[in-house]
């Protein structure tokens, strides 16, 4: 039973489902969507772009406080698990749905595999960090995307036999879909914006922001958008607004900061639109985990508006620089890119488009070890 809940889960699951089907023997899978993300833009469009099948089951939990959302997923997931009795539950990433389904399955004795295990920001104020720590403690099989993850898990007392370094399924999706990415000019036109904005000697930057620490208070959000307005004076910005950020801009009355010249505001974008925008950008400014990885794979410089990252390889080997939310650090990072001194980086080990195949092969062997001779038909 393969679980997805929120937008960043979908691009991780799509290659896994394909690899399970392509495995010899095929490994049958049920796709369960918790419904944590439910908008057309945050869910259905991305499903369509990635060629994901319609979920076999949808729990339709929707939004709520962390406790409410996690509890709702748990309450609705239990009967689904009882009804379908899968051999294994596969979860990805670090969202509330990941932890909620893991907790339910493990307590019912259903083995859990966690894809993207062992990433740590060491910042427990991030809800995702709590989800990562707890999921990894109790899941049975842990698939990692970079070598630092195994060291984190070892430090937390997790036996090395539970861990397999398989690479990054996010990059599987990126490589599969890159030839089909939508052109940035088309994307702007589709929203009634003039694509001439993209043609600037410095190129353009793509911006995404949604971390609660950056967007949930008036002070933080106002400070970031004020710096972005300054950046836009030198480099056009394409900002894809997450619903959380959109709502807070309205709530704090910050719409005037979006009116700067050379700023294009878009709603949440589809996967192919975002891929096209990012691949064509001179720079990405973001607080997203996925974009830190995608920019590294694409060789596009990335300034991460956070003080830490759970994906250190993107800084050590890739194109990522942590700038926090300090005005001077952001402006210096932008200036470096404009001066042609942006990081070029290299693609990390096993970010090769084959991670999902390695997961399918390992899941099969793991299943064989648990129940030798078992059939999966
Ligand atoms: C969640 C994940 C985060 C991930 C992000 C990507 C957790 C703890 N956080 O954060 O790790 O990076 O998804 O987007 O699981 N909303 C909509 N439509 C939707 C979904 C949400 O309008 O389809 C709005 C609602 O007002 C909701 C808010 O966005 O309250 C936040 O959604 P939620 O799922 O709680 O967390 P995200 O901030 O999206």
mmCIF file of C-alpha atoms and ligand atoms in Angstrom:
data_model
loop_
_atom_site.group_PDB
_atom_site.id
_atom_site.type_symbol
_atom_site.label_atom_id
_atom_site.label_comp_id
_atom_site.label_asym_id
_atom_site.label_seq_id
_atom_site.Cartn_x
_atom_site.Cartn_y
_atom_site.Cartn_z
ATOM 1 C CA UNK A 1 0.000 0.000 0.000
ATOM 2 C CA UNK A 2 1.664 3.178 -1.248
ATOM 3 C CA UNK A 3 0.730 6.321 0.679
ATOM 4 C CA UNK A 4 0.750 9.921 -0.552
ATOM 5 C CA UNK A 5 -0.690 12.955 1.186
ATOM 6 C CA UNK A 6 0.821 16.245 0.121
ATOM 7 C CA UNK A 7 2.240 17.755 -3.052
ATOM 8 C CA UNK A 8 5.908 16.825 -2.491
ATOM 9 C CA UNK A 9 4.928 13.169 -2.096
ATOM 10 C CA UNK A 10 3.498 12.821 -5.577
ATOM 11 C CA UNK A 11 6.740 13.208 -7.558
ATOM 12 C CA UNK A 12 8.392 10.692 -5.261
ATOM 13 C CA UNK A 13 5.671 8.079 -5.627
ATOM 14 C CA UNK A 14 5.178 8.232 -9.408
ATOM 15 C CA UNK A 15 8.480 6.516 -10.335
ATOM 16 C CA UNK A 16 8.069 4.014 -7.500
ATOM 17 C CA UNK A 17 4.671 2.859 -8.792
ATOM 18 C CA UNK A 18 6.127 2.449 -12.279
ATOM 19 C CA UNK A 19 9.107 0.488 -10.947
ATOM 20 C CA UNK A 20 6.857 -1.815 -8.874
ATOM 21 C CA UNK A 21 4.810 -2.603 -11.986
ATOM 22 C CA UNK A 22 7.929 -3.138 -14.124
ATOM 23 C CA UNK A 23 9.627 -5.439 -11.601
ATOM 24 C CA UNK A 24 9.930 -9.136 -12.318
ATOM 25 C CA UNK A 25 7.737 -10.422 -10.823
ATOM 26 C CA UNK A 26 5.435 -7.368 -10.794
ATOM 27 C CA UNK A 27 4.806 -6.074 -7.267
ATOM 28 C CA UNK A 28 1.111 -5.151 -6.996
ATOM 29 C CA UNK A 29 0.404 -1.827 -5.342
ATOM 30 C CA UNK A 30 -2.597 0.076 -4.048
ATOM 31 C CA UNK A 31 -2.272 3.864 -4.136
ATOM 32 C CA UNK A 32 -3.774 5.594 -1.108
ATOM 33 C CA UNK A 33 -4.130 9.404 -0.985
ATOM 34 C CA UNK A 34 -4.813 10.766 2.470
ATOM 35 C CA UNK A 35 -6.234 13.976 0.982
ATOM 36 C CA UNK A 36 -3.936 16.233 3.060
ATOM 37 C CA UNK A 37 -3.607 18.293 -0.130
ATOM 38 C CA UNK A 38 -6.830 18.411 -2.084
ATOM 39 C CA UNK A 39 -6.907 21.480 -4.366
ATOM 40 C CA UNK A 40 -6.913 21.029 -8.113
ATOM 41 C CA UNK A 41 -3.617 22.941 -8.186
ATOM 42 C CA UNK A 42 -1.970 21.238 -5.196
ATOM 43 C CA UNK A 43 -3.084 17.703 -6.013
ATOM 44 C CA UNK A 44 -5.047 16.778 -9.143
ATOM 45 C CA UNK A 45 -2.947 18.774 -11.603
ATOM 46 C CA UNK A 46 0.297 17.290 -10.280
ATOM 47 C CA UNK A 47 -1.196 13.773 -10.404
ATOM 48 C CA UNK A 48 -2.068 14.349 -14.060
ATOM 49 C CA UNK A 49 1.338 15.806 -14.943
ATOM 50 C CA UNK A 50 3.158 12.860 -13.403
ATOM 51 C CA UNK A 51 0.920 10.255 -15.017
ATOM 52 C CA UNK A 52 -0.065 8.977 -11.573
ATOM 53 C CA UNK A 53 -3.128 6.755 -11.624
ATOM 54 C CA UNK A 54 -6.229 7.857 -9.749
ATOM 55 C CA UNK A 55 -5.764 6.817 -6.130
ATOM 56 C CA UNK A 56 -7.413 3.487 -5.309
ATOM 57 C CA UNK A 57 -8.392 5.003 -1.980
ATOM 58 C CA UNK A 58 -8.799 8.612 -0.868
ATOM 59 C CA UNK A 59 -9.236 9.430 2.806
ATOM 60 C CA UNK A 60 -10.171 13.082 2.088
ATOM 61 C CA UNK A 61 -8.813 14.361 5.390
ATOM 62 C CA UNK A 62 -8.136 17.939 4.237
ATOM 63 C CA UNK A 63 -6.583 20.724 6.293
ATOM 64 C CA UNK A 64 -6.464 21.241 10.041
ATOM 65 C CA UNK A 65 -4.085 21.812 12.931
ATOM 66 C CA UNK A 66 -1.209 19.354 13.104
ATOM 67 C CA UNK A 67 -2.923 17.310 15.803
ATOM 68 C CA UNK A 68 -6.228 17.322 13.985
ATOM 69 C CA UNK A 69 -4.766 16.473 10.584
ATOM 70 C CA UNK A 70 -2.502 13.727 11.941
ATOM 71 C CA UNK A 71 -5.335 12.250 13.994
ATOM 72 C CA UNK A 72 -7.762 12.385 11.067
ATOM 73 C CA UNK A 73 -5.297 10.530 8.844
ATOM 74 C CA UNK A 74 -4.743 7.904 11.537
ATOM 75 C CA UNK A 75 -8.449 7.346 12.171
ATOM 76 C CA UNK A 76 -9.251 7.021 8.492
ATOM 77 C CA UNK A 77 -6.171 4.991 7.604
ATOM 78 C CA UNK A 78 -6.814 2.225 10.140
ATOM 79 C CA UNK A 79 -9.982 0.831 8.521
ATOM 80 C CA UNK A 80 -8.357 1.031 5.075
ATOM 81 C CA UNK A 81 -5.440 -1.000 6.359
ATOM 82 C CA UNK A 82 -7.774 -3.521 7.996
ATOM 83 C CA UNK A 83 -9.761 -3.913 4.825
ATOM 84 C CA UNK A 84 -6.861 -4.333 2.393
ATOM 85 C CA UNK A 85 -4.283 -6.056 4.629
ATOM 86 C CA UNK A 86 -1.208 -5.139 2.578
ATOM 87 C CA UNK A 87 2.108 -6.997 2.979
ATOM 88 C CA UNK A 88 3.794 -3.675 3.467
ATOM 89 C CA UNK A 89 3.036 0.048 3.669
ATOM 90 C CA UNK A 90 5.328 2.365 1.724
ATOM 91 C CA UNK A 91 5.554 5.998 2.800
ATOM 92 C CA UNK A 92 7.628 8.844 1.366
ATOM 93 C CA UNK A 93 8.987 12.139 2.656
ATOM 94 C CA UNK A 94 8.208 13.937 5.889
ATOM 95 C CA UNK A 95 4.670 15.267 5.837
ATOM 96 C CA UNK A 96 2.016 14.668 8.492
ATOM 97 C CA UNK A 97 0.505 11.847 6.416
ATOM 98 C CA UNK A 98 3.868 10.048 6.377
ATOM 99 C CA UNK A 99 4.061 9.835 10.151
ATOM 100 C CA UNK A 100 0.349 9.197 10.707
ATOM 101 C CA UNK A 101 0.199 6.170 8.396
ATOM 102 C CA UNK A 102 3.495 4.798 9.690
ATOM 103 C CA UNK A 103 2.262 4.926 13.268
ATOM 104 C CA UNK A 104 -0.965 3.112 12.450
ATOM 105 C CA UNK A 105 0.689 0.418 10.323
ATOM 106 C CA UNK A 106 3.549 -0.343 12.699
ATOM 107 C CA UNK A 107 1.196 -0.755 15.660
ATOM 108 C CA UNK A 108 -0.849 -3.222 13.610
ATOM 109 C CA UNK A 109 2.243 -5.226 12.788
ATOM 110 C CA UNK A 110 2.268 -4.211 9.111
ATOM 111 C CA UNK A 111 5.867 -3.596 7.975
ATOM 112 C CA UNK A 112 6.618 -0.049 6.798
ATOM 113 C CA UNK A 113 9.189 1.111 4.256
ATOM 114 C CA UNK A 114 10.169 4.798 4.358
ATOM 115 C CA UNK A 115 11.563 6.468 1.256
ATOM 116 C CA UNK A 116 13.781 9.523 1.927
ATOM 117 C CA UNK A 117 14.783 8.359 5.393
ATOM 118 C CA UNK A 118 17.491 9.831 7.601
ATOM 119 C CA UNK A 119 17.373 13.472 6.460
ATOM 120 C CA UNK A 120 17.814 15.797 9.438
ATOM 121 C CA UNK A 121 17.725 19.576 9.742
ATOM 122 C CA UNK A 122 18.427 19.264 13.503
ATOM 123 C CA UNK A 123 15.743 21.911 13.930
ATOM 124 C CA UNK A 124 12.900 20.526 15.994
ATOM 125 C CA UNK A 125 10.794 23.619 15.442
ATOM 126 C CA UNK A 126 10.096 22.275 11.951
ATOM 127 C CA UNK A 127 7.073 19.976 11.969
ATOM 128 C CA UNK A 128 8.757 17.907 9.241
ATOM 129 C CA UNK A 129 11.755 17.210 11.498
ATOM 130 C CA UNK A 130 9.475 15.634 14.099
ATOM 131 C CA UNK A 131 7.807 13.584 11.368
ATOM 132 C CA UNK A 132 11.220 12.410 10.078
ATOM 133 C CA UNK A 133 12.602 11.453 13.489
ATOM 134 C CA UNK A 134 9.557 9.471 14.536
ATOM 135 C CA UNK A 135 8.906 7.786 11.196
ATOM 136 C CA UNK A 136 12.487 6.536 10.981
ATOM 137 C CA UNK A 137 12.494 5.230 14.552
ATOM 138 C CA UNK A 138 9.571 2.907 13.930
ATOM 139 C CA UNK A 139 9.621 2.100 10.198
ATOM 140 C CA UNK A 140 11.151 -1.241 9.266
ATOM 141 C CA UNK A 141 13.002 -0.524 6.027
ATOM 142 C CA UNK A 142 14.686 2.834 5.420
ATOM 143 C CA UNK A 143 15.686 4.076 1.957
ATOM 144 C CA UNK A 144 18.138 6.974 1.869
ATOM 145 C CA UNK A 145 18.928 9.577 -0.790
ATOM 146 C CA UNK A 146 22.390 10.655 0.368
ATOM 147 C CA UNK A 147 25.119 9.110 2.507
ATOM 148 C CA UNK A 148 24.797 11.579 5.404
ATOM 149 C CA UNK A 149 21.375 10.071 6.117
ATOM 150 C CA UNK A 150 22.828 6.706 7.171
ATOM 151 C CA UNK A 151 25.118 8.485 9.626
ATOM 152 C CA UNK A 152 22.137 10.317 11.141
ATOM 153 C CA UNK A 153 20.240 7.071 11.511
ATOM 154 C CA UNK A 154 23.213 5.310 13.076
ATOM 155 C CA UNK A 155 23.522 8.133 15.614
ATOM 156 C CA UNK A 156 19.869 7.575 16.522
ATOM 157 C CA UNK A 157 20.555 3.912 17.237
ATOM 158 C CA UNK A 158 18.994 2.502 14.094
ATOM 159 C CA UNK A 159 20.585 -0.748 12.937
ATOM 160 C CA UNK A 160 22.491 -0.497 9.642
ATOM 161 C CA UNK A 161 20.642 -3.614 8.346
ATOM 162 C CA UNK A 162 17.424 -1.590 8.194
ATOM 163 C CA UNK A 163 18.973 1.046 5.920
ATOM 164 C CA UNK A 164 19.599 0.955 2.152
ATOM 165 C CA UNK A 165 21.179 3.781 0.136
ATOM 166 C CA UNK A 166 19.146 3.832 -3.084
ATOM 167 C CA UNK A 167 19.440 7.407 -4.402
ATOM 168 C CA UNK A 168 16.790 10.019 -5.041
ATOM 169 C CA UNK A 169 13.380 9.189 -6.526
ATOM 170 C CA UNK A 170 12.635 12.908 -6.882
ATOM 171 C CA UNK A 171 15.360 12.985 -9.528
ATOM 172 C CA UNK A 172 13.852 9.932 -11.257
ATOM 173 C CA UNK A 173 10.749 12.059 -11.816
ATOM 174 C CA UNK A 174 12.740 15.063 -12.891
ATOM 175 C CA UNK A 175 14.714 13.153 -15.527
ATOM 176 C CA UNK A 176 11.617 11.368 -16.855
ATOM 177 C CA UNK A 177 9.650 14.585 -17.205
ATOM 178 C CA UNK A 178 12.293 17.081 -18.263
ATOM 179 C CA UNK A 179 11.689 16.547 -21.991
ATOM 180 C CA UNK A 180 7.997 17.375 -21.425
ATOM 181 C CA UNK A 181 8.540 20.505 -19.314
ATOM 182 C CA UNK A 182 6.370 23.460 -20.301
ATOM 183 C CA UNK A 183 8.126 26.531 -21.640
ATOM 184 C CA UNK A 184 8.277 29.421 -19.154
ATOM 185 C CA UNK A 185 6.871 31.848 -21.738
ATOM 186 C CA UNK A 186 3.810 29.598 -22.245
ATOM 187 C CA UNK A 187 3.293 29.375 -18.493
ATOM 188 C CA UNK A 188 3.298 33.144 -18.097
ATOM 189 C CA UNK A 189 1.004 33.593 -21.098
ATOM 190 C CA UNK A 190 -1.434 31.037 -19.687
ATOM 191 C CA UNK A 191 -1.860 33.361 -16.697
ATOM 192 C CA UNK A 192 -2.279 36.493 -18.785
ATOM 193 C CA UNK A 193 1.265 37.724 -18.025
ATOM 194 C CA UNK A 194 3.726 39.152 -20.525
ATOM 195 C CA UNK A 195 6.578 36.702 -21.190
ATOM 196 C CA UNK A 196 8.816 39.673 -22.049
ATOM 197 C CA UNK A 197 9.367 39.826 -18.271
ATOM 198 C CA UNK A 198 11.606 36.762 -18.599
ATOM 199 C CA UNK A 199 13.990 38.443 -21.022
ATOM 200 C CA UNK A 200 16.454 40.342 -18.935
ATOM 201 C CA UNK A 201 20.271 40.447 -19.140
ATOM 202 C CA UNK A 202 20.462 38.752 -15.722
ATOM 203 C CA UNK A 203 17.864 36.129 -16.577
ATOM 204 C CA UNK A 204 14.978 35.595 -14.154
ATOM 205 C CA UNK A 205 14.634 34.042 -10.706
ATOM 206 C CA UNK A 206 11.925 31.640 -9.522
ATOM 207 C CA UNK A 207 10.650 32.070 -5.954
ATOM 208 C CA UNK A 208 8.684 29.683 -3.741
ATOM 209 C CA UNK A 209 7.996 30.116 -0.024
ATOM 210 C CA UNK A 210 5.769 28.137 2.299
ATOM 211 C CA UNK A 211 7.643 27.216 5.523
ATOM 212 C CA UNK A 212 5.600 28.292 8.548
ATOM 213 C CA UNK A 213 8.720 29.996 10.017
ATOM 214 C CA UNK A 214 8.949 32.233 6.922
ATOM 215 C CA UNK A 215 5.338 32.906 6.096
ATOM 216 C CA UNK A 216 3.201 32.536 9.223
ATOM 217 C CA UNK A 217 4.113 35.826 10.932
ATOM 218 C CA UNK A 218 3.627 39.348 9.669
ATOM 219 C CA UNK A 219 7.229 40.284 10.563
ATOM 220 C CA UNK A 220 8.899 37.388 8.765
ATOM 221 C CA UNK A 221 6.719 37.542 5.673
ATOM 222 C CA UNK A 222 6.981 41.327 5.381
ATOM 223 C CA UNK A 223 10.782 41.216 5.722
ATOM 224 C CA UNK A 224 11.162 38.530 3.033
ATOM 225 C CA UNK A 225 8.858 40.197 0.531
ATOM 226 C CA UNK A 226 10.571 43.555 1.109
ATOM 227 C CA UNK A 227 13.934 41.994 0.157
ATOM 228 C CA UNK A 228 12.318 40.301 -2.828
ATOM 229 C CA UNK A 229 11.045 43.678 -4.026
ATOM 230 C CA UNK A 230 14.661 44.903 -3.879
ATOM 231 C CA UNK A 231 15.906 41.850 -5.777
ATOM 232 C CA UNK A 232 13.300 42.469 -8.470
ATOM 233 C CA UNK A 233 14.937 45.811 -9.272
ATOM 234 C CA UNK A 234 17.898 43.854 -10.689
ATOM 235 C CA UNK A 235 16.372 40.570 -11.722
ATOM 236 C CA UNK A 236 12.788 39.709 -12.672
ATOM 237 C CA UNK A 237 11.010 37.332 -10.297
ATOM 238 C CA UNK A 238 8.451 34.628 -10.995
ATOM 239 C CA UNK A 239 6.759 33.797 -7.708
ATOM 240 C CA UNK A 240 4.553 30.693 -7.470
ATOM 241 C CA UNK A 241 2.457 31.297 -4.371
ATOM 242 C CA UNK A 242 1.613 28.403 -2.063
ATOM 243 C CA UNK A 243 -1.944 28.652 -0.621
ATOM 244 C CA UNK A 244 -0.558 29.109 2.908
ATOM 245 C CA UNK A 245 1.573 32.054 1.743
ATOM 246 C CA UNK A 246 -1.227 33.542 -0.368
ATOM 247 C CA UNK A 247 -3.598 33.462 2.598
ATOM 248 C CA UNK A 248 -1.052 35.098 4.917
ATOM 249 C CA UNK A 249 -0.223 37.869 2.426
ATOM 250 C CA UNK A 250 -3.920 38.743 2.402
ATOM 251 C CA UNK A 251 -4.235 38.384 6.187
ATOM 252 C CA UNK A 252 -1.275 40.709 6.912
ATOM 253 C CA UNK A 253 -2.198 43.181 4.158
ATOM 254 C CA UNK A 254 1.059 42.730 2.225
ATOM 255 C CA UNK A 255 -0.340 42.725 -1.303
ATOM 256 C CA UNK A 256 1.364 46.023 -2.090
ATOM 257 C CA UNK A 257 4.755 44.271 -1.807
ATOM 258 C CA UNK A 258 3.791 42.060 -4.734
ATOM 259 C CA UNK A 259 3.119 45.043 -6.974
ATOM 260 C CA UNK A 260 6.800 45.669 -7.666
ATOM 261 C CA UNK A 261 7.814 46.036 -11.288
ATOM 262 C CA UNK A 262 9.250 42.873 -12.821
ATOM 263 C CA UNK A 263 7.389 40.538 -10.433
ATOM 264 C CA UNK A 264 5.102 37.876 -11.876
ATOM 265 C CA UNK A 265 2.763 36.258 -9.363
ATOM 266 C CA UNK A 266 1.424 32.828 -10.230
ATOM 267 C CA UNK A 267 -0.817 30.401 -8.368
ATOM 268 C CA UNK A 268 0.688 26.998 -7.417
ATOM 269 C CA UNK A 269 2.022 25.513 -10.629
ATOM 270 C CA UNK A 270 1.752 22.082 -12.178
ATOM 271 C CA UNK A 271 4.809 19.838 -12.169
ATOM 272 C CA UNK A 272 5.661 20.427 -15.840
ATOM 273 C CA UNK A 273 5.202 24.195 -15.543
ATOM 274 C CA UNK A 274 7.433 24.378 -12.477
ATOM 275 C CA UNK A 275 10.057 22.169 -14.089
ATOM 276 C CA UNK A 276 10.164 24.432 -17.143
ATOM 277 C CA UNK A 277 10.344 27.590 -15.027
ATOM 278 C CA UNK A 278 13.149 26.233 -12.838
ATOM 279 C CA UNK A 279 15.181 24.701 -15.670
ATOM 280 C CA UNK A 280 15.123 28.041 -17.491
ATOM 281 C CA UNK A 281 15.910 30.190 -14.447
ATOM 282 C CA UNK A 282 19.192 31.927 -13.641
ATOM 283 C CA UNK A 283 18.420 31.473 -9.947
ATOM 284 C CA UNK A 284 15.901 29.950 -7.531
ATOM 285 C CA UNK A 285 15.046 31.468 -4.148
ATOM 286 C CA UNK A 286 13.143 29.003 -2.004
ATOM 287 C CA UNK A 287 12.496 27.355 1.341
ATOM 288 C CA UNK A 288 11.368 24.090 -0.247
ATOM 289 C CA UNK A 289 13.270 20.852 0.304
ATOM 290 C CA UNK A 290 12.424 19.422 -3.094
ATOM 291 C CA UNK A 291 13.600 22.483 -4.997
ATOM 292 C CA UNK A 292 16.975 22.357 -3.259
ATOM 293 C CA UNK A 293 17.414 18.913 -4.809
ATOM 294 C CA UNK A 294 15.926 19.711 -8.204
ATOM 295 C CA UNK A 295 18.129 22.791 -8.686
ATOM 296 C CA UNK A 296 21.186 20.704 -7.802
ATOM 297 C CA UNK A 297 20.196 18.100 -10.389
ATOM 298 C CA UNK A 298 19.569 20.826 -12.996
ATOM 299 C CA UNK A 299 22.723 22.844 -12.207
ATOM 300 C CA UNK A 300 20.690 25.974 -11.397
ATOM 301 C CA UNK A 301 22.000 28.083 -8.465
ATOM 302 C CA UNK A 302 19.661 28.006 -5.458
ATOM 303 C CA UNK A 303 19.517 30.367 -2.486
ATOM 304 C CA UNK A 304 17.686 28.676 0.357
ATOM 305 C CA UNK A 305 15.889 31.062 2.689
ATOM 306 C CA UNK A 306 16.496 28.922 5.743
ATOM 307 C CA UNK A 307 19.285 28.654 8.327
ATOM 308 C CA UNK A 308 19.616 24.908 7.937
ATOM 309 C CA UNK A 309 18.921 22.133 5.499
ATOM 310 C CA UNK A 310 18.167 18.455 5.950
ATOM 311 C CA UNK A 311 19.730 17.939 2.503
ATOM 312 C CA UNK A 312 23.388 18.897 3.116
ATOM 313 C CA UNK A 313 24.628 17.268 -0.064
ATOM 314 C CA UNK A 314 22.919 20.020 -2.082
ATOM 315 C CA UNK A 315 25.221 22.529 -0.342
ATOM 316 C CA UNK A 316 28.360 20.365 -0.294
ATOM 317 C CA UNK A 317 28.181 19.116 -3.869
ATOM 318 C CA UNK A 318 25.269 20.857 -5.518
ATOM 319 C CA UNK A 319 24.200 24.397 -6.330
ATOM 320 C CA UNK A 320 22.574 25.267 -3.002
ATOM 321 C CA UNK A 321 23.609 28.103 -0.641
ATOM 322 C CA UNK A 322 21.907 28.712 2.698
ATOM 323 C CA UNK A 323 21.233 32.423 3.083
ATOM 324 C CA UNK A 324 18.615 32.413 5.830
ATOM 325 C CA UNK A 325 16.342 35.426 5.768
ATOM 326 C CA UNK A 326 19.033 38.054 6.290
ATOM 327 C CA UNK A 327 18.666 40.872 3.770
ATOM 328 C CA UNK A 328 22.405 41.291 3.136
ATOM 329 C CA UNK A 329 23.015 37.577 2.694
ATOM 330 C CA UNK A 330 20.162 37.316 0.185
ATOM 331 C CA UNK A 331 21.295 40.364 -1.784
ATOM 332 C CA UNK A 332 24.925 39.142 -1.785
ATOM 333 C CA UNK A 333 23.794 35.738 -3.061
ATOM 334 C CA UNK A 334 21.803 37.339 -5.855
ATOM 335 C CA UNK A 335 24.709 39.635 -6.742
ATOM 336 C CA UNK A 336 27.064 36.650 -6.992
ATOM 337 C CA UNK A 337 24.737 34.918 -9.435
ATOM 338 C CA UNK A 338 24.348 38.082 -11.507
ATOM 339 C CA UNK A 339 28.140 38.394 -11.638
ATOM 340 C CA UNK A 340 28.358 34.854 -13.020
ATOM 341 C CA UNK A 341 29.659 33.442 -9.741
ATOM 342 C CA UNK A 342 26.645 31.208 -8.999
ATOM 343 C CA UNK A 343 27.390 27.632 -7.891
ATOM 344 C CA UNK A 344 27.507 25.102 -10.738
ATOM 345 C CA UNK A 345 27.893 22.021 -8.544
ATOM 346 C CA UNK A 346 27.733 18.414 -9.598
ATOM 347 C CA UNK A 347 25.035 15.766 -9.481
ATOM 348 C CA UNK A 348 25.291 13.628 -6.313
ATOM 349 C CA UNK A 349 25.889 9.878 -6.232
ATOM 350 C CA UNK A 350 22.894 7.751 -7.311
ATOM 351 C CA UNK A 351 20.801 10.731 -8.396
ATOM 352 C CA UNK A 352 20.714 8.941 -11.704
ATOM 353 C CA UNK A 353 17.058 8.278 -12.457
ATOM 354 C CA UNK A 354 17.217 4.648 -11.250
ATOM 355 C CA UNK A 355 16.379 5.041 -7.564
ATOM 356 C CA UNK A 356 12.842 3.648 -7.848
ATOM 357 C CA UNK A 357 14.135 0.507 -9.559
ATOM 358 C CA UNK A 358 16.554 -0.048 -6.702
ATOM 359 C CA UNK A 359 13.684 0.371 -4.236
ATOM 360 C CA UNK A 360 11.506 -2.151 -6.083
ATOM 361 C CA UNK A 361 14.351 -4.683 -6.187
ATOM 362 C CA UNK A 362 15.050 -4.208 -2.495
ATOM 363 C CA UNK A 363 11.367 -4.416 -1.511
ATOM 364 C CA UNK A 364 11.099 -7.742 -3.300
ATOM 365 C CA UNK A 365 14.199 -9.139 -1.594
ATOM 366 C CA UNK A 366 13.025 -7.821 1.751
ATOM 367 C CA UNK A 367 9.642 -9.454 1.275
ATOM 368 C CA UNK A 368 11.380 -12.725 0.368
ATOM 369 C CA UNK A 369 13.462 -12.585 3.530
ATOM 370 C CA UNK A 370 10.375 -12.012 5.678
ATOM 371 C CA UNK A 371 8.206 -14.653 4.026
ATOM 372 C CA UNK A 372 10.441 -16.935 1.952
ATOM 373 C CA UNK A 373 8.707 -18.303 -1.111
ATOM 374 C CA UNK A 374 5.736 -15.946 -0.744
ATOM 375 C CA UNK A 375 3.892 -15.134 -3.931
ATOM 376 C CA UNK A 376 2.915 -11.547 -4.619
ATOM 377 C CA UNK A 377 0.253 -12.304 -7.199
HETATM 378 C C1 LIG B 1 2.791 20.482 3.786
HETATM 379 C C2 LIG B 1 3.927 19.729 4.481
HETATM 380 C C3 LIG B 1 5.256 20.311 4.049
HETATM 381 C C4 LIG B 1 5.387 20.341 2.554
HETATM 382 C C5 LIG B 1 4.212 21.134 1.989
HETATM 383 C C6 LIG B 1 4.230 21.276 0.489
HETATM 384 C C7 LIG B 1 3.433 18.891 6.755
HETATM 385 C C8 LIG B 1 3.717 19.102 8.182
HETATM 386 N N1 LIG B 1 3.850 19.868 5.936
HETATM 387 O O1 LIG B 1 2.819 21.823 4.266
HETATM 388 O O2 LIG B 1 6.291 19.495 4.561
HETATM 389 O O3 LIG B 1 6.598 20.949 2.200
HETATM 390 O O4 LIG B 1 3.014 20.451 2.387
HETATM 391 O O5 LIG B 1 3.148 22.019 0.067
HETATM 392 O O6 LIG B 1 2.857 17.882 6.395
HETATM 393 N N2 LIG B 1 -4.172 24.311 1.500
HETATM 394 C C9 LIG B 1 -4.958 24.564 0.423
HETATM 395 N N3 LIG B 1 -5.137 23.580 -0.490
HETATM 396 C C10 LIG B 1 -4.543 22.367 -0.369
HETATM 397 C C11 LIG B 1 -3.745 22.110 0.751
HETATM 398 C C12 LIG B 1 -3.552 23.093 1.682
HETATM 399 O O7 LIG B 1 -5.494 25.652 0.263
HETATM 400 O O8 LIG B 1 -4.733 21.514 -1.266
HETATM 401 C C13 LIG B 1 -3.963 25.397 2.496
HETATM 402 C C14 LIG B 1 -4.862 25.279 3.684
HETATM 403 O O9 LIG B 1 -5.228 26.546 4.068
HETATM 404 C C15 LIG B 1 -3.944 24.679 4.732
HETATM 405 C C16 LIG B 1 -2.586 25.268 4.349
HETATM 406 O O10 LIG B 1 -2.622 25.362 2.930
HETATM 407 O O11 LIG B 1 -4.330 24.996 6.011
HETATM 408 C C17 LIG B 1 -1.442 24.410 4.758
HETATM 409 O O12 LIG B 1 -1.603 23.061 4.298
HETATM 410 P P1 LIG B 1 -0.960 21.840 5.138
HETATM 411 O O13 LIG B 1 -1.174 20.556 4.445
HETATM 412 O O14 LIG B 1 -1.357 21.939 6.562
HETATM 413 O O15 LIG B 1 0.599 22.176 5.149
HETATM 414 P P2 LIG B 1 1.557 22.791 4.042
HETATM 415 O O16 LIG B 1 1.965 24.131 4.523
HETATM 416 O O17 LIG B 1 1.054 22.658 2.667
#
